[in-house]
mmCIF file of C-alpha atoms in Angstrom:
data_model
loop_
_atom_site.group_PDB
_atom_site.id
_atom_site.type_symbol
_atom_site.label_atom_id
_atom_site.label_comp_id
_atom_site.label_asym_id
_atom_site.label_seq_id
_atom_site.Cartn_x
_atom_site.Cartn_y
_atom_site.Cartn_z
ATOM 1 C CA MET A 1441 81.744 -94.316 -84.082
ATOM 2 C CA SER A 1442 83.227 -90.909 -84.740
ATOM 3 C CA ASN A 1443 85.528 -89.219 -82.277
ATOM 4 C CA ALA A 1444 84.485 -85.879 -83.787
ATOM 5 C CA ALA A 1445 81.240 -86.442 -82.012
ATOM 6 C CA HIS A 1446 82.890 -85.743 -78.635
ATOM 7 C CA ASP A 1447 82.912 -82.086 -78.529
ATOM 8 C CA HIS A 1448 84.351 -81.548 -75.018
ATOM 9 C CA GLY A 1449 82.596 -78.207 -74.779
ATOM 10 C CA HIS A 1450 79.347 -80.048 -74.652
ATOM 11 C CA GLY A 1451 77.359 -78.366 -72.097
ATOM 12 C CA HIS A 1452 74.099 -79.783 -70.969
ATOM 13 C CA GLY A 1453 71.492 -78.190 -68.756
ATOM 14 C CA HIS A 1454 67.872 -77.432 -68.442
ATOM 15 C CA GLY A 1455 65.958 -74.880 -66.468
ATOM 16 C CA HIS A 1456 63.564 -77.134 -64.513
ATOM 17 C CA GLY A 1457 60.570 -75.150 -63.285
ATOM 18 C CA HIS A 1458 58.584 -78.341 -62.709
ATOM 19 C CA GLY A 1459 58.492 -81.219 -60.315
ATOM 20 C CA HIS A 1460 59.727 -84.648 -61.405
ATOM 21 C CA GLY A 1461 57.166 -87.026 -60.562
ATOM 22 C CA ASP A 1462 53.557 -87.677 -60.892
ATOM 23 C CA HIS A 1463 51.696 -85.440 -58.477
ATOM 24 C CA GLY A 1464 48.561 -87.540 -58.845
ATOM 25 C CA ASP A 1465 45.226 -86.919 -56.908
ATOM 26 C CA HIS A 1466 45.490 -87.266 -53.192
ATOM 27 C CA ASP A 1467 43.048 -86.800 -50.526
ATOM 28 C CA HIS A 1468 43.373 -83.687 -48.435
ATOM 29 C CA GLY A 1469 40.516 -84.893 -46.099
ATOM 30 C CA SER A 1470 37.177 -83.365 -45.596
ATOM 31 C CA GLY A 1471 35.649 -81.101 -42.939
ATOM 32 C CA VAL A 1472 36.614 -77.756 -41.627
ATOM 33 C CA TRP A 1473 39.648 -78.833 -39.662
ATOM 34 C CA ALA A 1474 41.123 -80.726 -42.759
ATOM 35 C CA LYS A 1475 40.657 -77.576 -44.882
ATOM 36 C CA ILE A 1476 42.343 -75.384 -42.230
ATOM 37 C CA LYS A 1477 45.251 -77.832 -42.039
ATOM 38 C CA HIS A 1478 45.616 -77.922 -45.753
ATOM 39 C CA ILE A 1479 45.916 -74.163 -45.842
ATOM 40 C CA VAL A 1480 48.198 -73.808 -42.760
ATOM 41 C CA VAL A 1481 50.525 -76.842 -42.779
ATOM 42 C CA PRO A 1482 53.391 -76.506 -45.384
ATOM 43 C CA HIS A 1483 53.214 -79.482 -47.667
ATOM 44 C CA SER A 1484 54.143 -80.514 -51.123
ATOM 45 C CA HIS A 1485 52.351 -82.765 -53.554
ATOM 46 C CA ASP A 1486 55.408 -84.845 -53.843
ATOM 47 C CA SER A 1487 56.932 -86.770 -50.969
ATOM 48 C CA ASN A 1488 60.456 -85.886 -52.039
ATOM 49 C CA GLU A 1489 61.495 -82.243 -51.258
ATOM 50 C CA ALA A 1490 64.337 -82.636 -53.703
ATOM 51 C CA ILE A 1491 61.866 -82.522 -56.600
ATOM 52 C CA GLN A 1492 59.560 -79.825 -55.374
ATOM 53 C CA SER A 1493 58.957 -77.349 -58.264
ATOM 54 C CA ALA A 1494 60.102 -73.729 -58.150
ATOM 55 C CA GLU A 1495 56.497 -72.594 -58.249
ATOM 56 C CA GLU A 1496 55.402 -74.918 -55.378
ATOM 57 C CA SER A 1497 58.259 -73.770 -53.228
ATOM 58 C CA SER A 1498 57.535 -70.099 -53.894
ATOM 59 C CA ASN A 1499 53.885 -70.490 -53.063
ATOM 60 C CA GLU A 1500 54.760 -72.258 -49.851
ATOM 61 C CA GLY A 1501 57.194 -69.571 -48.851
ATOM 62 C CA ILE A 1502 54.423 -66.888 -49.575
ATOM 63 C CA ARG A 1503 51.819 -68.907 -47.483
ATOM 64 C CA ALA A 1504 54.202 -69.275 -44.551
ATOM 65 C CA ALA A 1505 55.123 -65.652 -44.629
ATOM 66 C CA TRP A 1506 51.406 -64.614 -44.590
ATOM 67 C CA ILE A 1507 50.457 -66.997 -41.836
ATOM 68 C CA GLY A 1508 53.518 -65.941 -39.752
ATOM 69 C CA LEU A 1509 52.506 -62.314 -40.288
ATOM 70 C CA ALA A 1510 48.949 -62.982 -39.005
ATOM 71 C CA GLY A 1511 50.280 -64.653 -35.985
ATOM 72 C CA MET A 1512 52.760 -61.996 -35.125
ATOM 73 C CA GLY A 1513 50.144 -59.243 -35.885
ATOM 74 C CA ALA A 1514 47.762 -60.646 -33.409
ATOM 75 C CA THR A 1515 50.487 -60.935 -30.835
ATOM 76 C CA ALA A 1516 51.627 -57.305 -31.381
ATOM 77 C CA ILE A 1517 48.063 -55.839 -31.232
ATOM 78 C CA LEU A 1518 47.503 -57.479 -27.864
ATOM 79 C CA GLN A 1519 50.949 -56.136 -26.538
ATOM 80 C CA VAL A 1520 50.085 -52.621 -27.889
ATOM 81 C CA PHE A 1521 46.909 -52.606 -25.938
ATOM 82 C CA ILE A 1522 48.663 -53.755 -22.572
ATOM 83 C CA VAL A 1523 51.545 -51.175 -23.165
ATOM 84 C CA ALA A 1524 48.988 -48.370 -23.257
ATOM 85 C CA ILE A 1525 47.551 -49.299 -19.870
ATOM 86 C CA SER A 1526 50.737 -50.510 -18.178
ATOM 87 C CA GLY A 1527 53.550 -48.128 -19.157
ATOM 88 C CA SER A 1528 56.044 -51.021 -19.445
ATOM 89 C CA ILE A 1529 59.230 -49.945 -21.304
ATOM 90 C CA ALA A 1530 60.388 -53.597 -21.687
ATOM 91 C CA LEU A 1531 57.077 -54.541 -23.021
ATOM 92 C CA LEU A 1532 57.149 -51.539 -25.383
ATOM 93 C CA ALA A 1533 60.479 -52.623 -26.567
ATOM 94 C CA ASP A 1534 59.318 -56.222 -27.255
ATOM 95 C CA THR A 1535 56.147 -54.749 -29.078
ATOM 96 C CA LEU A 1536 58.119 -52.370 -31.239
ATOM 97 C CA HIS A 1537 60.304 -55.242 -32.258
ATOM 98 C CA ASN A 1538 57.439 -57.394 -33.065
ATOM 99 C CA VAL A 1539 55.822 -54.751 -35.173
ATOM 100 C CA GLY A 1540 59.056 -53.982 -37.011
ATOM 101 C CA HIS A 1541 59.535 -57.728 -37.590
ATOM 102 C CA ALA A 1542 55.936 -57.977 -39.030
ATOM 103 C CA ALA A 1543 56.588 -55.083 -41.285
ATOM 104 C CA THR A 1544 59.729 -56.882 -42.834
ATOM 105 C CA THR A 1545 57.424 -59.757 -43.777
ATOM 106 C CA ILE A 1546 55.721 -57.729 -46.507
ATOM 107 C CA PRO A 1547 58.851 -57.064 -48.477
ATOM 108 C CA LEU A 1548 59.576 -60.801 -48.245
ATOM 109 C CA ILE A 1549 56.267 -61.712 -49.744
ATOM 110 C CA ILE A 1550 56.918 -59.231 -52.544
ATOM 111 C CA ALA A 1551 60.361 -60.712 -53.181
ATOM 112 C CA PHE A 1552 58.720 -64.174 -53.448
ATOM 113 C CA ARG A 1553 56.360 -62.759 -55.973
ATOM 114 C CA ILE A 1554 59.076 -61.051 -58.015
ATOM 115 C CA GLY A 1555 61.063 -64.285 -57.973
ATOM 116 C CA GLN A 1556 58.287 -66.060 -59.764
ATOM 117 C CA ARG A 1557 58.761 -63.865 -62.897
ATOM 118 C CA ALA A 1558 60.229 -65.412 -65.949
ATOM 119 C CA ALA A 1559 63.922 -64.670 -66.866
ATOM 120 C CA THR A 1560 64.487 -62.006 -69.312
ATOM 121 C CA LYS A 1561 67.507 -60.889 -71.613
ATOM 122 C CA LYS A 1562 68.553 -58.423 -68.886
ATOM 123 C CA TYR A 1563 68.000 -60.809 -65.993
ATOM 124 C CA SER A 1564 68.820 -64.108 -67.694
ATOM 125 C CA TYR A 1565 69.111 -65.958 -64.361
ATOM 126 C CA GLY A 1566 65.622 -64.665 -63.199
ATOM 127 C CA TYR A 1567 64.680 -62.532 -60.262
ATOM 128 C CA ARG A 1568 65.030 -64.873 -57.264
ATOM 129 C CA ARG A 1569 67.998 -62.865 -55.796
ATOM 130 C CA ALA A 1570 65.345 -60.364 -54.755
ATOM 131 C CA GLU A 1571 64.939 -62.521 -51.623
ATOM 132 C CA ASP A 1572 68.640 -61.827 -50.649
ATOM 133 C CA LEU A 1573 68.243 -58.137 -51.347
ATOM 134 C CA VAL A 1574 65.163 -58.058 -49.119
ATOM 135 C CA GLY A 1575 67.396 -59.828 -46.489
ATOM 136 C CA LEU A 1576 69.568 -56.840 -46.439
ATOM 137 C CA PHE A 1577 66.587 -54.548 -45.974
ATOM 138 C CA ILE A 1578 65.246 -56.794 -43.144
ATOM 139 C CA SER A 1579 68.809 -56.322 -41.522
ATOM 140 C CA LEU A 1580 68.461 -52.658 -41.715
ATOM 141 C CA ILE A 1581 64.995 -52.794 -39.969
ATOM 142 C CA ILE A 1582 66.379 -55.013 -37.212
ATOM 143 C CA ALA A 1583 69.251 -52.431 -36.648
ATOM 144 C CA LEU A 1584 66.822 -49.517 -36.466
ATOM 145 C CA SER A 1585 64.584 -51.497 -34.020
ATOM 146 C CA ALA A 1586 67.616 -52.138 -31.680
ATOM 147 C CA GLY A 1587 68.412 -48.458 -31.762
ATOM 148 C CA LEU A 1588 64.994 -47.344 -30.880
ATOM 149 C CA ILE A 1589 64.782 -49.825 -28.026
ATOM 150 C CA ILE A 1590 68.246 -48.688 -26.601
ATOM 151 C CA TRP A 1591 66.884 -44.986 -26.760
ATOM 152 C CA GLU A 1592 63.672 -45.893 -24.981
ATOM 153 C CA SER A 1593 65.505 -47.754 -22.201
ATOM 154 C CA VAL A 1594 68.016 -44.961 -21.633
ATOM 155 C CA ASN A 1595 64.981 -42.521 -21.378
ATOM 156 C CA ALA A 1596 63.281 -44.929 -18.866
ATOM 157 C CA LEU A 1597 66.425 -44.872 -16.675
ATOM 158 C CA VAL A 1598 66.648 -41.121 -16.697
ATOM 159 C CA ASN A 1599 63.009 -40.374 -16.418
ATOM 160 C CA PRO A 1600 61.506 -43.489 -14.599
ATOM 161 C CA ARG A 1601 57.762 -43.875 -14.513
ATOM 162 C CA GLU A 1602 55.557 -46.090 -12.295
ATOM 163 C CA LEU A 1603 54.449 -49.384 -13.782
ATOM 164 C CA THR A 1604 50.880 -50.493 -13.372
ATOM 165 C CA ASN A 1605 48.919 -53.639 -14.263
ATOM 166 C CA LEU A 1606 51.877 -55.829 -13.928
ATOM 167 C CA TRP A 1607 49.790 -58.977 -14.087
ATOM 168 C CA TRP A 1608 48.656 -57.903 -17.521
ATOM 169 C CA VAL A 1609 52.217 -57.291 -18.628
ATOM 170 C CA PHE A 1610 53.234 -60.673 -17.196
ATOM 171 C CA ALA A 1611 50.539 -62.495 -19.112
ATOM 172 C CA ALA A 1612 51.208 -60.550 -22.304
ATOM 173 C CA GLY A 1613 54.938 -61.681 -21.992
ATOM 174 C CA LEU A 1614 53.831 -65.304 -21.775
ATOM 175 C CA VAL A 1615 51.464 -64.885 -24.661
ATOM 176 C CA GLY A 1616 54.162 -63.239 -26.706
ATOM 177 C CA ALA A 1617 56.627 -65.991 -25.982
ATOM 178 C CA GLY A 1618 54.156 -68.729 -27.026
ATOM 179 C CA GLY A 1619 52.818 -67.047 -30.049
ATOM 180 C CA ASN A 1620 56.340 -66.071 -31.438
ATOM 181 C CA GLU A 1621 57.545 -69.657 -30.920
ATOM 182 C CA LEU A 1622 54.670 -71.092 -32.845
ATOM 183 C CA VAL A 1623 55.571 -68.623 -35.783
ATOM 184 C CA ALA A 1624 59.241 -69.410 -35.504
ATOM 185 C CA VAL A 1625 58.665 -73.161 -35.711
ATOM 186 C CA TYR A 1626 56.298 -72.873 -38.773
ATOM 187 C CA ARG A 1627 58.681 -70.484 -40.661
ATOM 188 C CA ILE A 1628 61.807 -72.375 -40.021
ATOM 189 C CA ARG A 1629 60.269 -75.641 -41.095
ATOM 190 C CA ALA A 1630 58.901 -74.011 -44.209
ATOM 191 C CA GLY A 1631 62.196 -72.159 -44.916
ATOM 192 C CA LYS A 1632 64.270 -75.473 -44.673
ATOM 193 C CA ARG A 1633 61.714 -77.241 -46.830
ATOM 194 C CA ILE A 1634 62.065 -74.787 -49.690
ATOM 195 C CA GLY A 1635 65.711 -73.781 -49.025
ATOM 196 C CA SER A 1636 64.793 -70.082 -48.235
ATOM 197 C CA ALA A 1637 67.522 -68.441 -46.044
ATOM 198 C CA ALA A 1638 65.363 -65.267 -45.711
ATOM 199 C CA LEU A 1639 62.318 -67.291 -44.410
ATOM 200 C CA ILE A 1640 64.452 -69.227 -41.999
ATOM 201 C CA ALA A 1641 66.006 -66.043 -40.824
ATOM 202 C CA GLU A 1642 62.515 -64.578 -40.193
ATOM 203 C CA GLY A 1643 61.686 -67.712 -38.186
ATOM 204 C CA GLN A 1644 64.831 -67.321 -36.047
ATOM 205 C CA HIS A 1645 63.867 -63.631 -35.625
ATOM 206 C CA ALA A 1646 60.525 -64.699 -34.431
ATOM 207 C CA ARG A 1647 62.155 -67.094 -31.943
ATOM 208 C CA ALA A 1648 64.327 -64.310 -30.698
ATOM 209 C CA ASP A 1649 61.156 -62.270 -30.206
ATOM 210 C CA GLY A 1650 59.860 -65.146 -28.007
ATOM 211 C CA PHE A 1651 63.073 -65.013 -25.906
ATOM 212 C CA THR A 1652 62.601 -61.316 -25.500
ATOM 213 C CA SER A 1653 59.012 -61.725 -24.444
ATOM 214 C CA ILE A 1654 60.341 -64.146 -21.721
ATOM 215 C CA ALA A 1655 62.771 -61.351 -20.727
ATOM 216 C CA VAL A 1656 59.682 -59.089 -20.174
ATOM 217 C CA VAL A 1657 58.325 -61.623 -17.836
ATOM 218 C CA VAL A 1658 61.597 -61.727 -15.933
ATOM 219 C CA GLY A 1659 61.602 -57.916 -15.715
ATOM 220 C CA VAL A 1660 58.139 -57.899 -14.119
ATOM 221 C CA ILE A 1661 59.393 -60.469 -11.596
ATOM 222 C CA GLY A 1662 62.238 -58.033 -10.823
ATOM 223 C CA VAL A 1663 59.923 -55.243 -10.225
ATOM 224 C CA TRP A 1664 57.718 -57.453 -7.952
ATOM 225 C CA LEU A 1665 60.918 -58.189 -5.917
ATOM 226 C CA GLY A 1666 61.608 -54.554 -5.397
ATOM 227 C CA PHE A 1667 64.035 -53.809 -8.250
ATOM 228 C CA GLU A 1668 62.195 -50.916 -9.891
ATOM 229 C CA GLN A 1669 64.704 -50.447 -12.786
ATOM 230 C CA ALA A 1670 64.579 -54.059 -13.874
ATOM 231 C CA ASP A 1671 62.062 -53.200 -16.578
ATOM 232 C CA ALA A 1672 64.392 -50.683 -18.257
ATOM 233 C CA ILE A 1673 67.513 -52.912 -17.893
ATOM 234 C CA ILE A 1674 65.631 -55.800 -19.559
ATOM 235 C CA GLY A 1675 65.124 -53.440 -22.484
ATOM 236 C CA PHE A 1676 68.850 -53.301 -22.928
ATOM 237 C CA LEU A 1677 69.045 -57.143 -22.834
ATOM 238 C CA ILE A 1678 66.326 -57.260 -25.525
ATOM 239 C CA ALA A 1679 68.458 -54.811 -27.642
ATOM 240 C CA ALA A 1680 71.478 -57.039 -27.321
ATOM 241 C CA ALA A 1681 69.458 -60.066 -28.386
ATOM 242 C CA ILE A 1682 68.279 -58.122 -31.473
ATOM 243 C CA LEU A 1683 71.832 -57.060 -32.340
ATOM 244 C CA TRP A 1684 72.953 -60.772 -32.059
ATOM 245 C CA ILE A 1685 70.148 -61.690 -34.563
ATOM 246 C CA LEU A 1686 71.383 -58.818 -36.808
ATOM 247 C CA VAL A 1687 74.957 -60.207 -37.020
ATOM 248 C CA SER A 1688 73.631 -63.717 -37.819
ATOM 249 C CA SER A 1689 71.229 -62.313 -40.438
ATOM 250 C CA VAL A 1690 73.893 -60.263 -42.229
ATOM 251 C CA ARG A 1691 76.281 -63.226 -42.184
ATOM 252 C CA THR A 1692 73.715 -65.541 -43.768
ATOM 253 C CA THR A 1693 72.556 -63.032 -46.372
ATOM 254 C CA GLY A 1694 76.107 -62.049 -47.139
ATOM 255 C CA ARG A 1695 77.140 -65.736 -47.774
ATOM 256 C CA ARG A 1696 74.211 -66.115 -50.229
ATOM 257 C CA LEU A 1697 75.041 -62.960 -52.087
ATOM 258 C CA MET A 1698 78.780 -64.153 -52.369
ATOM 259 C CA ASP A 1699 77.517 -67.320 -53.790
ATOM 260 C CA GLY A 1700 78.417 -69.395 -50.716
ATOM 261 C CA VAL A 1701 76.853 -72.912 -50.137
ATOM 262 C CA ASP A 1702 77.482 -75.453 -47.320
ATOM 263 C CA ASP A 1703 80.287 -77.888 -47.931
ATOM 264 C CA ASP A 1704 77.906 -80.844 -47.911
ATOM 265 C CA VAL A 1705 76.125 -79.420 -50.938
ATOM 266 C CA ILE A 1706 79.138 -79.854 -53.070
ATOM 267 C CA ASP A 1707 80.025 -83.204 -51.458
ATOM 268 C CA GLN A 1708 76.514 -84.605 -52.158
ATOM 269 C CA LEU A 1709 76.624 -83.238 -55.857
ATOM 270 C CA THR A 1710 79.941 -84.866 -56.355
ATOM 271 C CA GLU A 1711 78.783 -88.237 -54.873
ATOM 272 C CA VAL A 1712 75.605 -88.275 -57.037
ATOM 273 C CA ILE A 1713 77.574 -87.461 -60.169
ATOM 274 C CA THR A 1714 80.286 -89.981 -59.485
ATOM 275 C CA SER A 1715 77.890 -92.745 -58.817
ATOM 276 C CA THR A 1716 76.253 -92.302 -62.257
ATOM 277 C CA PRO A 1717 77.303 -95.289 -64.519
ATOM 278 C CA GLY A 1718 79.490 -93.990 -67.523
ATOM 279 C CA VAL A 1719 81.197 -91.242 -65.515
ATOM 280 C CA ILE A 1720 84.943 -91.859 -65.292
ATOM 281 C CA SER A 1721 85.853 -89.040 -62.968
ATOM 282 C CA VAL A 1722 84.421 -85.679 -61.834
ATOM 283 C CA GLY A 1723 86.296 -82.377 -62.033
ATOM 284 C CA ARG A 1724 85.145 -78.873 -60.891
ATOM 285 C CA VAL A 1725 81.753 -78.916 -59.320
ATOM 286 C CA ARG A 1726 80.068 -75.650 -58.424
ATOM 287 C CA ALA A 1727 76.778 -74.530 -56.978
ATOM 288 C CA ARG A 1728 75.136 -71.226 -55.925
ATOM 289 C CA TRP A 1729 71.867 -70.077 -54.507
ATOM 290 C CA SER A 1730 69.469 -68.100 -56.602
ATOM 291 C CA GLY A 1731 66.909 -67.118 -54.024
ATOM 292 C CA HIS A 1732 65.673 -70.377 -52.571
ATOM 293 C CA ARG A 1733 66.867 -72.576 -55.533
ATOM 294 C CA LEU A 1734 70.318 -73.975 -56.322
ATOM 295 C CA GLU A 1735 72.032 -73.590 -59.677
ATOM 296 C CA ALA A 1736 74.924 -76.202 -60.243
ATOM 297 C CA ASP A 1737 77.465 -77.132 -62.884
ATOM 298 C CA ALA A 1738 80.074 -79.829 -63.147
ATOM 299 C CA ASN A 1739 82.872 -81.095 -65.341
ATOM 300 C CA VAL A 1740 82.875 -84.810 -65.948
ATOM 301 C CA ALA A 1741 85.202 -87.138 -67.778
ATOM 302 C CA VAL A 1742 83.692 -89.819 -70.094
ATOM 303 C CA ASP A 1743 84.848 -92.410 -72.542
ATOM 304 C CA SER A 1744 85.984 -90.699 -75.737
ATOM 305 C CA ARG A 1745 84.333 -93.423 -77.934
ATOM 306 C CA LEU A 1746 80.828 -92.116 -76.834
ATOM 307 C CA THR A 1747 79.053 -90.392 -79.681
ATOM 308 C CA VAL A 1748 77.527 -86.841 -79.098
ATOM 309 C CA LEU A 1749 74.099 -88.472 -78.608
ATOM 310 C CA GLU A 1750 75.395 -90.865 -75.983
ATOM 311 C CA SER A 1751 77.263 -88.172 -74.233
ATOM 312 C CA HIS A 1752 74.073 -86.101 -74.199
ATOM 313 C CA ALA A 1753 72.165 -89.026 -72.748
ATOM 314 C CA LEU A 1754 74.673 -89.460 -70.066
ATOM 315 C CA ALA A 1755 74.713 -85.778 -69.101
ATOM 316 C CA GLU A 1756 70.826 -86.075 -69.106
ATOM 317 C CA LYS A 1757 71.044 -88.961 -66.740
ATOM 318 C CA ILE A 1758 73.435 -87.079 -64.423
ATOM 319 C CA GLU A 1759 71.090 -84.180 -64.349
ATOM 320 C CA HIS A 1760 68.098 -86.311 -63.643
ATOM 321 C CA ASN A 1761 69.915 -88.068 -60.634
ATOM 322 C CA VAL A 1762 70.949 -84.654 -59.245
ATOM 323 C CA LEU A 1763 67.432 -83.314 -59.459
ATOM 324 C CA HIS A 1764 65.956 -86.251 -57.718
ATOM 325 C CA THR A 1765 68.653 -86.479 -54.996
ATOM 326 C CA VAL A 1766 69.988 -83.064 -53.964
ATOM 327 C CA ALA A 1767 67.396 -80.807 -52.430
ATOM 328 C CA HIS A 1768 66.526 -77.348 -53.908
ATOM 329 C CA VAL A 1769 68.504 -77.915 -57.097
ATOM 330 C CA GLU A 1770 66.625 -76.522 -60.095
ATOM 331 C CA ASN A 1771 69.130 -76.312 -62.832
ATOM 332 C CA VAL A 1772 72.274 -78.471 -63.608
ATOM 333 C CA VAL A 1773 74.815 -77.804 -66.428
ATOM 334 C CA ILE A 1774 77.204 -80.808 -67.295
ATOM 335 C CA HIS A 1775 80.356 -80.211 -69.161
ATOM 336 C CA VAL A 1776 81.591 -83.450 -70.761
ATOM 337 C CA ASN A 1777 85.420 -84.040 -71.353
ATOM 338 C CA PRO A 1778 86.390 -87.099 -73.466
ATOM 339 C CA VAL A 1779 89.073 -89.427 -71.960
ATOM 340 C CA VAL A 1780 91.457 -91.698 -74.118
ATOM 341 C CA ASP A 1781 92.828 -94.658 -72.295
ATOM 342 C CA GLY A 1782 91.948 -93.251 -68.917
ATOM 343 C CA VAL A 1783 93.642 -89.917 -69.615
ATOM 344 C CA GLU A 1784 92.380 -86.547 -70.942
ATOM 345 C CA PRO A 1785 94.264 -85.639 -74.207
ATOM 346 C CA PRO A 1786 96.718 -82.802 -73.464
ATOM 347 C CA GLU A 1787 95.287 -80.714 -76.354
ATOM 348 C CA LEU A 1788 91.871 -80.975 -74.801
ATOM 349 C CA HIS A 1789 91.890 -77.399 -73.475
ATOM 350 C CA GLU A 1790 94.748 -76.028 -75.484
ATOM 351 C CA LEU A 1791 92.771 -73.353 -77.218
ATOM 352 C CA THR A 1792 91.500 -71.723 -74.002
ATOM 353 C CA HIS A 1793 94.260 -72.570 -71.556
ATOM 354 C CA HIS A 1794 95.929 -69.170 -71.863
ATOM 355 C CA HIS A 1795 92.797 -67.620 -70.381
ATOM 356 C CA THR A 1796 93.175 -69.543 -67.048
ATOM 357 C CA SER A 1797 95.996 -67.562 -65.562
ATOM 358 C CA ALA A 1798 98.453 -64.637 -66.062
ATOM 359 C CA ALA A 1799 101.334 -67.218 -66.290
ATOM 360 C CA ALA A 1800 99.362 -69.272 -69.019
ATOM 361 C CA ARG A 1801 98.780 -66.135 -70.945
ATOM 362 C CA GLN A 1802 102.425 -65.097 -70.814
ATOM 363 C CA GLU A 1803 103.377 -68.537 -72.055
ATOM 364 C CA TYR A 1804 100.863 -68.260 -74.765
ATOM 365 C CA LEU A 1805 102.223 -64.816 -75.967
ATOM 366 C CA SER A 1806 105.725 -66.082 -75.865
ATOM 367 C CA ARG A 1807 104.898 -69.009 -78.137
ATOM 368 C CA GLN A 1808 102.903 -66.570 -80.489
ATOM 369 C CA ALA A 1809 106.091 -64.274 -80.605
ATOM 370 C CA ALA A 1810 108.421 -67.252 -81.288
ATOM 371 C CA HIS A 1811 106.066 -68.479 -84.005
ATOM 372 C CA ARG A 1812 105.975 -65.126 -85.745
ATOM 373 C CA SER A 1813 109.785 -64.851 -85.681
#
């Protein structure tokens, strides 16, 4: 058994654009209702979300975005009609927000489509980061929407106008709250299932729309009680709610763009790798989001007596365990370090050690100078 076989630079990783597991044929049911449910309800052909393929998750995200867009569009059309006959500023603010929110769904769908493109030499990690770029665009639209609502509310206070058809406004507010909450629940569930922060944010945004619709209802009640400026003041409250959503959206998108993940992701990866038979210890573990999929890599210590083939098989086993256990992971790279008698040889990283820090580089240069002299 040759120790030369243990090249510690052994990196092992595959891009997995497929699901692990036999999809098999399963019954979607028959009849009109079953067909509608199959289209609308997010689902995977595999019971384990950890092994849902990239194509499946992207298609599910696109489906959720389109269905949410249809629901919000129907709500907005109804509200536009009622704004025209009632003159409610609060309802106008809510409607403008809904229309703006619906408009941001189109770029998200485009981003999902772009993310399905194959990697190229220029974009060797693929195009899924387009989702996060769209997240920044969505944040800009949210900010513009808040600014417009504030402007309209100020104008309503300076130039008040009589409200009419308050029962219509009241009813539209209730419809808006219910419709937006349905869209929110659907998008958030789908977003969590596929790991899309952008889709989850869109769902949370829809939920905020529902809250602002409730605020419209409260504004109408205020007018009924004799507080004529309640409608315009509620418009300011809606703007404040939108700005709160903006801060949350920017924070989430920024974390993704800075390669941030939740702590439990690294903890789960470490646990799965450590529990794999043959792994002596686990070193650095990293993960980052690429759109709605996770890329991960880890350094593991193994017995130096393993051959290259055996080390490769162990790395393959680790990768397989991760793909089947940690949700949303698509690619895993395992770097194998040989261990002799439970200790990594000091010369293991001697060749590249001087690249790790300024102090290490200075030490390396000093040794080189001493050697030349």
